[in-house]
Amino acid sequence: MADTSTPDDAVIREIEEAAFYHESALNAAWTGARLAIGALSFLFGAFAFAYFYLQSANSHQMWMPSTVIPPHMWQGATIMILVVLSALIQTAGLQQIKAGRKQPWAASALVALLLGLAAVAMQVDQLVTLTFQPGSDGFASVFTGFYPVALAVWLCAMIWLEILFMRARSIPAISFVEQPPTYTEAFNVQRFQASLSSFTVVWNYLAVITFIFWVLFYVR
């Protein structure tokens, strides 16, 4: 049987399919962020469990012997503040781009990226200059287990932000203010904003985790 569809029907079908895949991409961004938070909660929850279990058990008084010199409070506080500030600045920047102001967001994203990388660099420096050996006691075991993992996650988050920063360069600033002339351009803007929102949620979550573990390790 011959195909009786018209060119207009084909165009409409193509638009509907593009809209379907676009909606799927938006949902995937939020689903991915939620799954990431869930997975990270299990990951960091394991360290929280180890911390409280070893501290409460304190077998042979080896949770934190008096001979152990803990990490410097100022160094841990500086790292934590850098991560938290990065998350706060990125959150403020997200509101700017939602309001159609691309350049203020770009500036805040760059600052957030630099602060996050500074936290990564300081954490590397701290880990290579620790005064105790991994596994020497309960505290050292949890500390040297948590922070290398947190460091890797922070670095991955900063790579994600850098990708978003570079991706935004190909989107005209006017596209965040006015409706782009084509569906493809409009979809690109919406997908970028969804990815940026997802990143911000994950980065804020990591900032909260960083603060919680700073309290555990440094505020004793």
Coordinates of C-alpha atoms in Angstrom, one line a residue:
M1 CA 0.0 0.0 0.0
A2 CA 1.4 3.4 -1.0
D3 CA 2.4 5.9 1.7
T4 CA -0.2 8.6 1.7
S5 CA 1.5 10.9 4.3
T6 CA 2.2 14.4 3.2
P7 CA 5.5 16.3 3.7
D8 CA 3.8 18.3 6.4
D9 CA 2.9 15.1 8.3
A10 CA 6.5 14.0 8.1
V11 CA 7.7 17.4 9.5
I12 CA 5.2 17.2 12.4
R13 CA 6.3 13.6 13.2
E14 CA 9.9 14.7 13.2
I15 CA 9.2 17.5 15.5
E16 CA 7.2 15.3 17.9
E17 CA 10.0 12.8 17.9
A18 CA 12.6 15.5 18.7
A19 CA 10.4 16.8 21.5
F20 CA 10.1 13.3 22.9
Y21 CA 13.8 12.7 22.9
H22 CA 14.4 16.2 24.4
E23 CA 12.0 15.5 27.2
S24 CA 13.8 12.2 27.8
A25 CA 17.1 14.0 28.0
L26 CA 15.8 16.5 30.5
N27 CA 14.4 13.7 32.7
A28 CA 17.7 11.8 32.3
A29 CA 19.6 14.7 33.7
W30 CA 17.5 14.9 36.9
T31 CA 17.4 11.1 37.2
G32 CA 21.2 10.9 36.9
A33 CA 21.6 13.6 39.6
R34 CA 19.3 11.7 42.0
L35 CA 21.1 8.4 41.3
A36 CA 24.5 10.1 41.9
I37 CA 23.3 11.4 45.2
G38 CA 22.0 8.0 46.2
A39 CA 25.2 6.2 45.2
L40 CA 27.3 8.8 47.0
S41 CA 25.2 8.5 50.1
F42 CA 26.0 4.8 50.3
L43 CA 29.7 5.5 49.6
F44 CA 30.1 8.1 52.2
G45 CA 27.7 6.4 54.6
A46 CA 30.2 3.5 54.8
F47 CA 32.8 5.9 56.1
A48 CA 30.4 7.4 58.6
F49 CA 29.5 3.9 59.8
A50 CA 33.2 3.0 60.1
Y51 CA 33.9 6.2 62.0
F52 CA 31.2 5.7 64.7
Y53 CA 31.8 2.0 64.9
L54 CA 35.5 2.2 65.5
Q55 CA 35.2 5.2 67.8
S56 CA 32.6 3.5 70.0
A57 CA 34.4 0.2 70.0
N58 CA 37.9 1.7 70.6
S59 CA 39.5 -1.7 70.7
H60 CA 42.7 -1.7 72.8
Q61 CA 42.4 2.1 73.0
M62 CA 43.4 2.3 69.4
W63 CA 40.8 4.7 68.0
M64 CA 43.1 7.6 68.5
P65 CA 46.1 7.1 70.8
S66 CA 47.6 10.0 72.6
T67 CA 50.7 9.7 70.4
V68 CA 48.8 10.5 67.2
I69 CA 49.1 14.1 66.1
P70 CA 45.8 15.0 64.4
P71 CA 45.6 17.1 61.2
H72 CA 45.8 20.9 61.6
M73 CA 42.4 22.4 62.3
W74 CA 43.1 25.4 60.0
Q75 CA 43.9 23.3 57.0
G76 CA 40.8 21.2 57.3
A77 CA 38.6 24.3 57.9
T78 CA 40.1 26.0 54.9
I79 CA 39.4 23.0 52.6
M80 CA 35.8 22.8 53.9
I81 CA 35.2 26.5 53.5
L82 CA 36.6 26.5 49.9
V83 CA 34.1 23.7 49.0
V84 CA 31.2 25.3 50.7
L85 CA 31.9 28.7 49.2
S86 CA 32.3 27.1 45.7
A87 CA 28.8 25.5 46.1
L88 CA 27.2 28.7 47.4
I89 CA 28.7 30.8 44.6
Q90 CA 27.6 28.3 41.9
T91 CA 24.1 28.3 43.4
A92 CA 23.9 32.1 43.2
G93 CA 25.3 31.9 39.6
L94 CA 22.5 29.4 38.7
Q95 CA 19.9 32.0 39.7
Q96 CA 21.6 34.5 37.4
I97 CA 21.5 32.3 34.3
K98 CA 17.9 31.4 35.1
A99 CA 17.2 35.1 35.0
G100 CA 18.8 35.3 31.5
R101 CA 22.1 36.7 32.6
K102 CA 24.8 34.5 31.1
Q103 CA 27.9 36.6 31.8
P104 CA 27.3 36.9 35.6
W105 CA 26.9 33.1 35.7
A106 CA 30.0 32.6 33.7
A107 CA 32.0 34.7 36.2
S108 CA 30.5 32.9 39.2
A109 CA 31.1 29.5 37.6
L110 CA 34.8 30.4 37.0
V111 CA 35.2 31.5 40.6
A112 CA 33.4 28.3 41.8
L113 CA 35.7 26.2 39.6
L114 CA 38.8 27.9 41.0
L115 CA 37.7 27.5 44.6
G116 CA 36.9 23.8 44.0
L117 CA 40.3 23.2 42.4
A118 CA 42.0 25.1 45.3
A119 CA 40.3 22.7 47.7
V120 CA 41.5 19.7 45.7
A121 CA 45.1 21.1 45.7
M122 CA 45.0 21.7 49.4
Q123 CA 43.6 18.3 50.1
V124 CA 46.4 16.6 48.0
D125 CA 49.0 18.6 50.0
Q126 CA 47.4 17.6 53.3
L127 CA 47.3 13.9 52.4
V128 CA 51.0 13.8 51.4
T129 CA 52.1 15.6 54.6
L130 CA 50.1 13.6 57.2
T131 CA 51.9 13.0 60.4
F132 CA 50.4 9.5 60.8
Q133 CA 50.4 6.4 58.7
P134 CA 47.3 4.8 57.1
G135 CA 46.0 2.1 59.3
S136 CA 48.1 3.1 62.3
D137 CA 44.9 3.5 64.3
G138 CA 41.1 3.7 63.8
F139 CA 41.0 7.5 63.2
A140 CA 43.9 7.3 60.7
S141 CA 42.2 4.4 58.9
V142 CA 38.9 6.3 58.4
F143 CA 40.6 9.6 57.6
T144 CA 42.9 8.2 55.0
G145 CA 40.1 6.2 53.5
F146 CA 37.5 9.0 53.3
Y147 CA 39.6 12.0 52.0
P148 CA 41.2 10.3 49.0
V149 CA 37.7 9.2 47.9
A150 CA 36.3 12.7 48.6
L151 CA 39.2 14.2 46.7
A152 CA 38.4 12.1 43.6
V153 CA 34.7 13.0 43.8
W154 CA 35.5 16.7 44.1
L155 CA 37.8 16.5 41.1
C156 CA 35.2 14.8 39.0
A157 CA 32.7 17.5 40.0
M158 CA 35.1 20.2 38.9
I159 CA 35.6 18.4 35.6
W160 CA 31.8 18.4 35.2
L161 CA 31.6 22.1 35.9
E162 CA 34.5 22.9 33.5
I163 CA 32.6 20.9 30.7
L164 CA 29.5 23.0 31.4
F165 CA 31.5 26.2 31.4
M166 CA 33.0 25.3 28.0
R167 CA 29.6 24.1 26.7
A168 CA 28.0 27.5 27.5
R169 CA 30.5 29.3 25.3
S170 CA 28.8 27.9 22.2
I171 CA 25.4 29.2 23.3
P172 CA 24.7 32.9 22.5
A173 CA 23.8 35.0 25.6
I174 CA 20.6 36.2 23.9
S175 CA 19.3 32.5 23.9
F176 CA 18.9 32.7 27.7
V177 CA 16.8 35.9 27.3
E178 CA 14.7 35.3 24.2
Q179 CA 13.3 32.1 22.6
P180 CA 15.9 30.9 20.1
P181 CA 14.6 30.8 16.5
T182 CA 14.9 27.0 16.0
Y183 CA 13.8 24.0 18.1
T184 CA 17.4 22.7 18.1
E185 CA 18.8 25.8 19.7
A186 CA 15.9 26.0 22.2
F187 CA 16.5 22.4 23.1
N188 CA 20.2 23.0 23.6
V189 CA 19.6 25.8 26.0
Q190 CA 17.1 23.8 28.0
R191 CA 19.4 20.8 28.2
F192 CA 22.2 22.9 29.3
Q193 CA 20.1 24.5 32.1
A194 CA 19.0 21.1 33.2
S195 CA 22.6 19.8 33.3
L196 CA 23.7 22.9 35.2
S197 CA 20.8 22.5 37.7
S198 CA 21.7 18.9 38.2
F199 CA 25.4 19.7 38.8
T200 CA 24.4 22.4 41.3
V201 CA 22.3 19.9 43.3
V202 CA 25.1 17.4 43.4
W203 CA 27.8 19.9 44.3
N204 CA 25.7 21.3 47.1
Y205 CA 25.2 17.8 48.4
L206 CA 29.0 17.3 48.4
A207 CA 29.4 20.6 50.2
V208 CA 27.1 19.3 53.0
I209 CA 29.0 16.0 53.1
T210 CA 32.3 17.9 53.4
F211 CA 31.0 20.0 56.3
I212 CA 29.7 16.9 58.1
F213 CA 32.9 15.0 57.9
W214 CA 34.9 18.1 58.8
V215 CA 32.9 18.2 62.0
L216 CA 33.6 14.6 62.6
F217 CA 37.3 14.7 62.0
Y218 CA 38.2 18.1 63.3
V219 CA 35.7 19.2 65.9
R220 CA 36.3 16.7 68.6

